[in-house]
Amino acid sequence: MAARTLSLTPPRRRLAADSRLALLLRSPVALLSALVLIFLLLVAIIGAPLLQDLANTQNLRLRFFRPFSLERGWAYVLGADALGRPMLAQLIVGARTSFLVAGATVALAATIGTTLGMVSGYIGGVVDAALMRISDIIVTVPSLLLALSVLFVLEPSILNLILVLAVARLPIYLRVSRAQTLEIRERVFVEASRALGKGTSSILWRDIRPLVVPTVMTVAMLEIASVMLAAAGLSFLGVGLQRPDVDWGTIVSEGREYLTRAWWATVFPGLAILVTALAANLLSNWMRASGDPLQAAAMGVTASREEAARP
């Protein structure tokens, strides 16, 4: 009888890159959402450095210049605000700030929260109890109230905004990664790694992390929209970013006083927030579904049947 070999490597739950791309191409909604986010990100990265000065340049002669006119050039195609600043340039510069705050906040919260969650779930005991109590304390305080309180005391800046929002979102990643680690640590390949004498850090990094990261990535994609909305809300309330730093929430806050006279100063940045949040939510839903083996297989079977039915 042939000897059975025991594999010590954790099973792969993610689809291969080509399979994931194939599933994305078969989902028009997810594909459109990804293209919208990529387009906005490229516009923010390329256009913002070129339009930084123009976005803050005041021209009272063009005060409340109406949109959809090329009379003053392409920069004023979306009109101007109460101080004659071009809306298009402000939207592009605001996109860079909004993506920067959302991306940095999610990256910081996900990195720290996932690490603490894996440590909490794997080690357990006093460490687990202490981390969960800290998480409970953060959760009991509404994130918006926490951010308002801290930013009211500290100077509003991009760094302070990122740190406050990251602390508020930390428990989400801690609890998700902890729950998965509690289940993964009982699997055969983890027990085999312990039997071979591997250390805690090696098991966490090599065996548990690859199975936790896909779920955390899906949560992070969804959180980008939430963080962007939270940052816009804080700027709208006046405790977020201040000029010359500007995000979409700042533009909405400045334009709300002139809503009846210059609707475009509020509607356009509001639409930018809506489109970005909607695209991020739709893409995160697709990522969750494609990361589930059953749903991914169902999508693949459905696509194959559709292709077979084509003449």
CSV table of N, CA and C in Angstrom, one decimal, residues 139-243:
chain,number,residue,atom,x,y,z
A,139,VAL,N,-15.5,50.5,20.0
A,139,VAL,CA,-16.8,50.3,19.3
A,139,VAL,C,-17.9,51.0,20.1
A,140,THR,N,-17.9,51.1,21.4
A,140,THR,CA,-18.9,51.8,22.1
A,140,THR,C,-19.0,53.3,21.9
A,141,VAL,N,-17.9,53.9,21.4
A,141,VAL,CA,-17.9,55.3,21.1
A,141,VAL,C,-18.2,55.4,19.6
A,142,PRO,N,-19.3,56.1,19.2
A,142,PRO,CA,-19.6,56.3,17.8
A,142,PRO,C,-18.4,56.9,17.0
A,143,SER,N,-18.1,56.3,15.9
A,143,SER,CA,-16.8,56.8,15.2
A,143,SER,C,-16.9,58.2,14.8
A,144,LEU,N,-18.1,58.7,14.4
A,144,LEU,CA,-18.2,60.1,14.0
A,144,LEU,C,-18.0,61.0,15.2
A,145,LEU,N,-18.5,60.6,16.3
A,145,LEU,CA,-18.4,61.4,17.6
A,145,LEU,C,-16.9,61.4,18.0
A,146,LEU,N,-16.3,60.3,17.9
A,146,LEU,CA,-14.8,60.2,18.3
A,146,LEU,C,-14.0,61.1,17.4
A,147,ALA,N,-14.2,61.1,16.1
A,147,ALA,CA,-13.5,61.9,15.2
A,147,ALA,C,-13.8,63.4,15.4
A,148,LEU,N,-15.0,63.7,15.6
A,148,LEU,CA,-15.4,65.1,15.9
A,148,LEU,C,-14.6,65.6,17.1
A,149,SER,N,-14.6,64.8,18.2
A,149,SER,CA,-14.0,65.3,19.4
A,149,SER,C,-12.5,65.4,19.3
A,150,VAL,N,-11.8,64.5,18.6
A,150,VAL,CA,-10.4,64.5,18.5
A,150,VAL,C,-10.0,65.7,17.6
A,151,LEU,N,-10.6,65.8,16.4
A,151,LEU,CA,-10.3,66.8,15.4
A,151,LEU,C,-10.6,68.2,15.9
A,152,PHE,N,-11.6,68.3,16.8
A,152,PHE,CA,-11.9,69.6,17.4
A,152,PHE,C,-10.8,70.1,18.3
A,153,VAL,N,-10.1,69.2,19.0
A,153,VAL,CA,-9.0,69.5,19.8
A,153,VAL,C,-7.7,69.7,19.1
A,154,LEU,N,-7.4,68.7,18.1
A,154,LEU,CA,-6.2,68.8,17.3
A,154,LEU,C,-6.4,69.7,16.1
A,155,GLU,N,-5.3,70.0,15.5
A,155,GLU,CA,-5.4,70.8,14.3
A,155,GLU,C,-5.9,69.9,13.1
A,156,PRO,N,-6.9,70.3,12.4
A,156,PRO,CA,-7.4,69.5,11.3
A,156,PRO,C,-6.3,69.4,10.2
A,157,SER,N,-5.9,68.2,9.9
A,157,SER,CA,-4.9,68.0,8.8
A,157,SER,C,-5.2,66.6,8.3
A,158,ILE,N,-4.5,66.3,7.2
A,158,ILE,CA,-4.7,65.0,6.5
A,158,ILE,C,-4.2,63.9,7.5
A,159,LEU,N,-3.0,64.1,8.1
A,159,LEU,CA,-2.5,63.1,9.0
A,159,LEU,C,-3.4,62.8,10.2
A,160,ASN,N,-3.9,63.8,10.8
A,160,ASN,CA,-4.8,63.7,12.0
A,160,ASN,C,-6.1,63.0,11.6
A,161,LEU,N,-6.6,63.3,10.4
A,161,LEU,CA,-7.8,62.7,9.9
A,161,LEU,C,-7.6,61.2,9.6
A,162,ILE,N,-6.5,60.9,9.1
A,162,ILE,CA,-6.2,59.5,8.8
A,162,ILE,C,-6.1,58.7,10.1
A,163,LEU,N,-5.3,59.2,11.1
A,163,LEU,CA,-5.1,58.5,12.3
A,163,LEU,C,-6.4,58.3,13.1
A,164,VAL,N,-7.3,59.4,13.1
A,164,VAL,CA,-8.5,59.2,13.8
A,164,VAL,C,-9.5,58.2,13.2
A,165,LEU,N,-9.6,58.3,11.9
A,165,LEU,CA,-10.5,57.3,11.2
A,165,LEU,C,-9.9,55.9,11.3
A,166,ALA,N,-8.6,55.8,11.2
A,166,ALA,CA,-8.0,54.4,11.3
A,166,ALA,C,-8.3,53.8,12.7
A,167,VAL,N,-8.2,54.6,13.8
A,167,VAL,CA,-8.5,54.0,15.1
A,167,VAL,C,-9.9,53.6,15.2
A,168,ALA,N,-10.8,54.4,14.6
A,168,ALA,CA,-12.2,54.1,14.6
A,168,ALA,C,-12.6,52.9,13.9
A,169,ARG,N,-11.8,52.6,12.8
A,169,ARG,CA,-12.1,51.4,12.0
A,169,ARG,C,-11.4,50.1,12.4
A,170,LEU,N,-10.5,50.3,13.4
A,170,LEU,CA,-9.6,49.2,13.8
A,170,LEU,C,-10.3,48.0,14.2
A,171,PRO,N,-11.4,48.1,15.1
A,171,PRO,CA,-12.1,46.9,15.6
A,171,PRO,C,-12.7,46.0,14.5
A,172,ILE,N,-13.0,46.6,13.3
A,172,ILE,CA,-13.6,45.8,12.2
A,172,ILE,C,-12.6,44.7,11.8
A,173,TYR,N,-11.4,45.1,11.5
A,173,TYR,CA,-10.4,44.2,11.0
A,173,TYR,C,-9.9,43.2,12.1
A,174,LEU,N,-9.9,43.7,13.3
A,174,LEU,CA,-9.4,42.9,14.4
A,174,LEU,C,-10.4,41.7,14.6
A,175,ARG,N,-11.7,42.0,14.6
A,175,ARG,CA,-12.7,41.0,14.9
A,175,ARG,C,-12.8,40.0,13.7
A,176,VAL,N,-12.7,40.5,12.5
A,176,VAL,CA,-12.8,39.6,11.3
A,176,VAL,C,-11.6,38.7,11.3
A,177,SER,N,-10.4,39.2,11.5
A,177,SER,CA,-9.2,38.3,11.4
A,177,SER,C,-9.2,37.4,12.6
A,178,ARG,N,-9.6,37.8,13.8
A,178,ARG,CA,-9.6,37.0,15.0
A,178,ARG,C,-10.6,35.8,14.8
A,179,ALA,N,-11.8,36.1,14.2
A,179,ALA,CA,-12.8,35.0,14.0
A,179,ALA,C,-12.2,34.0,13.1
A,180,GLN,N,-11.5,34.4,12.0
A,180,GLN,CA,-11.0,33.4,11.1
A,180,GLN,C,-9.8,32.6,11.7
A,181,THR,N,-9.0,33.3,12.5
A,181,THR,CA,-7.9,32.7,13.1
A,181,THR,C,-8.3,31.6,14.1
A,182,LEU,N,-9.4,31.9,14.8
A,182,LEU,CA,-9.9,30.9,15.8
A,182,LEU,C,-10.3,29.6,15.1
A,183,GLU,N,-10.8,29.7,13.9
A,183,GLU,CA,-11.1,28.5,13.1
A,183,GLU,C,-9.9,27.8,12.4
A,184,ILE,N,-9.0,28.6,11.9
A,184,ILE,CA,-7.9,28.1,11.2
A,184,ILE,C,-6.9,27.4,12.1
A,185,ARG,N,-6.7,27.9,13.3
A,185,ARG,CA,-5.7,27.4,14.2
A,185,ARG,C,-5.9,25.9,14.6
A,186,GLU,N,-7.2,25.4,14.4
A,186,GLU,CA,-7.5,24.0,14.7
A,186,GLU,C,-7.3,23.1,13.5
A,187,ARG,N,-6.9,23.6,12.4
A,187,ARG,CA,-6.8,22.7,11.2
A,187,ARG,C,-5.5,21.9,11.3
A,188,VAL,N,-5.5,20.8,10.5
A,188,VAL,CA,-4.4,19.8,10.5
A,188,VAL,C,-3.1,20.5,10.2
A,189,PHE,N,-3.0,21.3,9.1
A,189,PHE,CA,-1.7,21.8,8.7
A,189,PHE,C,-1.1,22.7,9.8
A,190,VAL,N,-2.0,23.4,10.6
A,190,VAL,CA,-1.4,24.3,11.6
A,190,VAL,C,-0.9,23.4,12.8
A,191,GLU,N,-1.6,22.3,13.1
A,191,GLU,CA,-1.2,21.4,14.1
A,191,GLU,C,0.1,20.7,13.7
A,192,ALA,N,0.2,20.4,12.4
A,192,ALA,CA,1.5,19.8,11.9
A,192,ALA,C,2.6,20.8,12.0
A,193,SER,N,2.4,22.0,11.8
A,193,SER,CA,3.4,23.1,11.9
A,193,SER,C,3.9,23.2,13.3
A,194,ARG,N,3.0,23.2,14.3
A,194,ARG,CA,3.4,23.2,15.7
A,194,ARG,C,4.1,22.0,16.1
A,195,ALA,N,3.7,20.8,15.5
A,195,ALA,CA,4.5,19.6,15.9
A,195,ALA,C,5.9,19.6,15.3
A,196,LEU,N,6.1,20.3,14.2
A,196,LEU,CA,7.4,20.4,13.6
A,196,LEU,C,8.3,21.4,14.4
A,197,GLY,N,7.7,22.1,15.3
A,197,GLY,CA,8.5,23.1,16.1
A,197,GLY,C,8.5,24.5,15.6
A,198,LYS,N,7.7,24.8,14.6
A,198,LYS,CA,7.6,26.2,14.1
A,198,LYS,C,7.2,27.2,15.2
A,199,GLY,N,7.7,28.4,15.1
A,199,GLY,CA,7.4,29.4,16.1
A,199,GLY,C,6.0,30.0,15.8
A,200,THR,N,5.5,30.8,16.8
A,200,THR,CA,4.2,31.5,16.6
A,200,THR,C,4.3,32.4,15.4
A,201,SER,N,5.3,33.2,15.3
A,201,SER,CA,5.4,34.2,14.2
A,201,SER,C,5.4,33.5,12.8
A,202,SER,N,6.1,32.4,12.7
A,202,SER,CA,6.2,31.7,11.5
A,202,SER,C,4.8,31.1,11.1
A,203,ILE,N,4.1,30.5,12.1
A,203,ILE,CA,2.8,30.0,11.8
A,203,ILE,C,1.8,31.1,11.4
A,204,LEU,N,1.8,32.2,12.1
A,204,LEU,CA,0.9,33.3,11.8
A,204,LEU,C,1.2,33.8,10.4
A,205,TRP,N,2.5,34.0,10.0
A,205,TRP,CA,2.8,34.6,8.7
A,205,TRP,C,2.7,33.6,7.6
A,206,ARG,N,3.1,32.4,7.7
A,206,ARG,CA,3.1,31.4,6.6
A,206,ARG,C,1.8,30.6,6.5
A,207,ASP,N,1.2,30.3,7.6
A,207,ASP,CA,0.1,29.3,7.5
A,207,ASP,C,-1.3,30.0,7.7
A,208,ILE,N,-1.4,31.0,8.6
A,208,ILE,CA,-2.7,31.6,8.8
A,208,ILE,C,-2.9,32.8,8.0
A,209,ARG,N,-1.9,33.7,7.8
A,209,ARG,CA,-2.1,34.9,7.1
A,209,ARG,C,-2.7,34.7,5.6
A,210,PRO,N,-2.2,33.7,4.8
A,210,PRO,CA,-2.7,33.6,3.5
A,210,PRO,C,-4.2,33.3,3.4
A,211,LEU,N,-4.8,32.7,4.5
A,211,LEU,CA,-6.2,32.4,4.5
A,211,LEU,C,-7.0,33.6,5.1
A,212,VAL,N,-6.4,34.5,5.8
A,212,VAL,CA,-7.1,35.6,6.4
A,212,VAL,C,-7.1,36.8,5.5
A,213,VAL,N,-6.1,37.0,4.7
A,213,VAL,CA,-5.9,38.2,3.9
A,213,VAL,C,-7.1,38.4,2.9
A,214,PRO,N,-7.5,37.3,2.1
A,214,PRO,CA,-8.5,37.5,1.1
A,214,PRO,C,-9.8,38.1,1.7
A,215,THR,N,-10.2,37.6,2.9
A,215,THR,CA,-11.4,38.1,3.5
A,215,THR,C,-11.2,39.6,4.0
A,216,VAL,N,-10.0,39.9,4.5
A,216,VAL,CA,-9.7,41.2,4.9
A,216,VAL,C,-9.7,42.2,3.7
A,217,MET,N,-9.2,41.7,2.6
A,217,MET,CA,-9.2,42.6,1.4
A,217,MET,C,-10.6,42.9,0.9
A,218,THR,N,-11.5,42.0,1.0
A,218,THR,CA,-12.9,42.2,0.7
A,218,THR,C,-13.5,43.3,1.6
A,219,VAL,N,-13.3,43.1,2.9
A,219,VAL,CA,-13.8,44.1,3.9
A,219,VAL,C,-13.1,45.5,3.6
A,220,ALA,N,-11.9,45.5,3.3
A,220,ALA,CA,-11.2,46.8,3.1
A,220,ALA,C,-11.8,47.5,1.9
A,221,MET,N,-12.1,46.7,0.8
A,221,MET,CA,-12.7,47.4,-0.4
A,221,MET,C,-14.0,48.0,0.0
A,222,LEU,N,-14.8,47.4,0.8
A,222,LEU,CA,-16.1,48.0,1.3
A,222,LEU,C,-15.8,49.2,2.2
A,223,GLU,N,-14.8,49.1,3.0
A,223,GLU,CA,-14.5,50.2,3.9
A,223,GLU,C,-14.0,51.4,3.3
A,224,ILE,N,-13.4,51.3,2.1
A,224,ILE,CA,-12.9,52.5,1.3
A,224,ILE,C,-14.1,53.5,1.1
A,225,ALA,N,-15.2,52.9,0.7
A,225,ALA,CA,-16.4,53.8,0.5
A,225,ALA,C,-16.9,54.4,1.9
A,226,SER,N,-16.9,53.6,2.9
A,226,SER,CA,-17.3,54.1,4.2
A,226,SER,C,-16.4,55.2,4.7
A,227,VAL,N,-15.1,55.0,4.6
A,227,VAL,CA,-14.1,56.0,5.1
A,227,VAL,C,-14.2,57.3,4.3
A,228,MET,N,-14.4,57.1,3.0
A,228,MET,CA,-14.5,58.3,2.1
A,228,MET,C,-15.8,59.1,2.5
A,229,LEU,N,-16.9,58.4,2.8
A,229,LEU,CA,-18.1,59.1,3.2
A,229,LEU,C,-17.9,59.7,4.6
A,230,ALA,N,-17.2,59.1,5.5
A,230,ALA,CA,-16.9,59.6,6.8
A,230,ALA,C,-16.1,60.9,6.8
A,231,ALA,N,-15.0,60.8,5.9
A,231,ALA,CA,-14.1,62.0,5.8
A,231,ALA,C,-14.9,63.1,5.2
A,232,ALA,N,-15.7,62.8,4.2
A,232,ALA,CA,-16.5,63.9,3.6
A,232,ALA,C,-17.5,64.5,4.6
A,233,GLY,N,-18.1,63.7,5.4
A,233,GLY,CA,-19.0,64.2,6.4
A,233,GLY,C,-18.3,65.1,7.4
A,234,LEU,N,-17.1,64.7,7.8
A,234,LEU,CA,-16.3,65.6,8.8
A,234,LEU,C,-16.0,66.9,8.1
A,235,SER,N,-15.6,66.9,6.9
A,235,SER,CA,-15.3,68.1,6.2
A,235,SER,C,-16.5,69.0,6.0
A,236,PHE,N,-17.7,68.3,5.8
A,236,PHE,CA,-18.9,69.0,5.7
A,236,PHE,C,-19.3,69.7,7.0
A,237,LEU,N,-19.0,69.1,8.1
A,237,LEU,CA,-19.3,69.7,9.4
A,237,LEU,C,-18.3,70.7,9.8
A,238,GLY,N,-17.2,70.9,9.1
A,238,GLY,CA,-16.2,71.9,9.3
A,238,GLY,C,-15.0,71.5,10.2
A,239,VAL,N,-14.9,70.2,10.5
A,239,VAL,CA,-13.8,69.8,11.4
A,239,VAL,C,-12.8,68.9,10.6
A,240,GLY,N,-13.1,68.8,9.3
A,240,GLY,CA,-12.2,68.0,8.4
A,240,GLY,C,-11.1,68.8,7.9
A,241,LEU,N,-10.8,68.6,6.6
A,241,LEU,CA,-9.7,69.3,6.0
A,241,LEU,C,-10.0,70.8,5.7
A,242,GLN,N,-9.0,71.6,5.7
A,242,GLN,CA,-9.2,73.1,5.5
A,242,GLN,C,-8.3,73.5,4.3
A,243,ARG,N,-8.7,74.5,3.6
A,243,ARG,CA,-7.8,75.0,2.5
A,243,ARG,C,-6.4,75.3,3.0
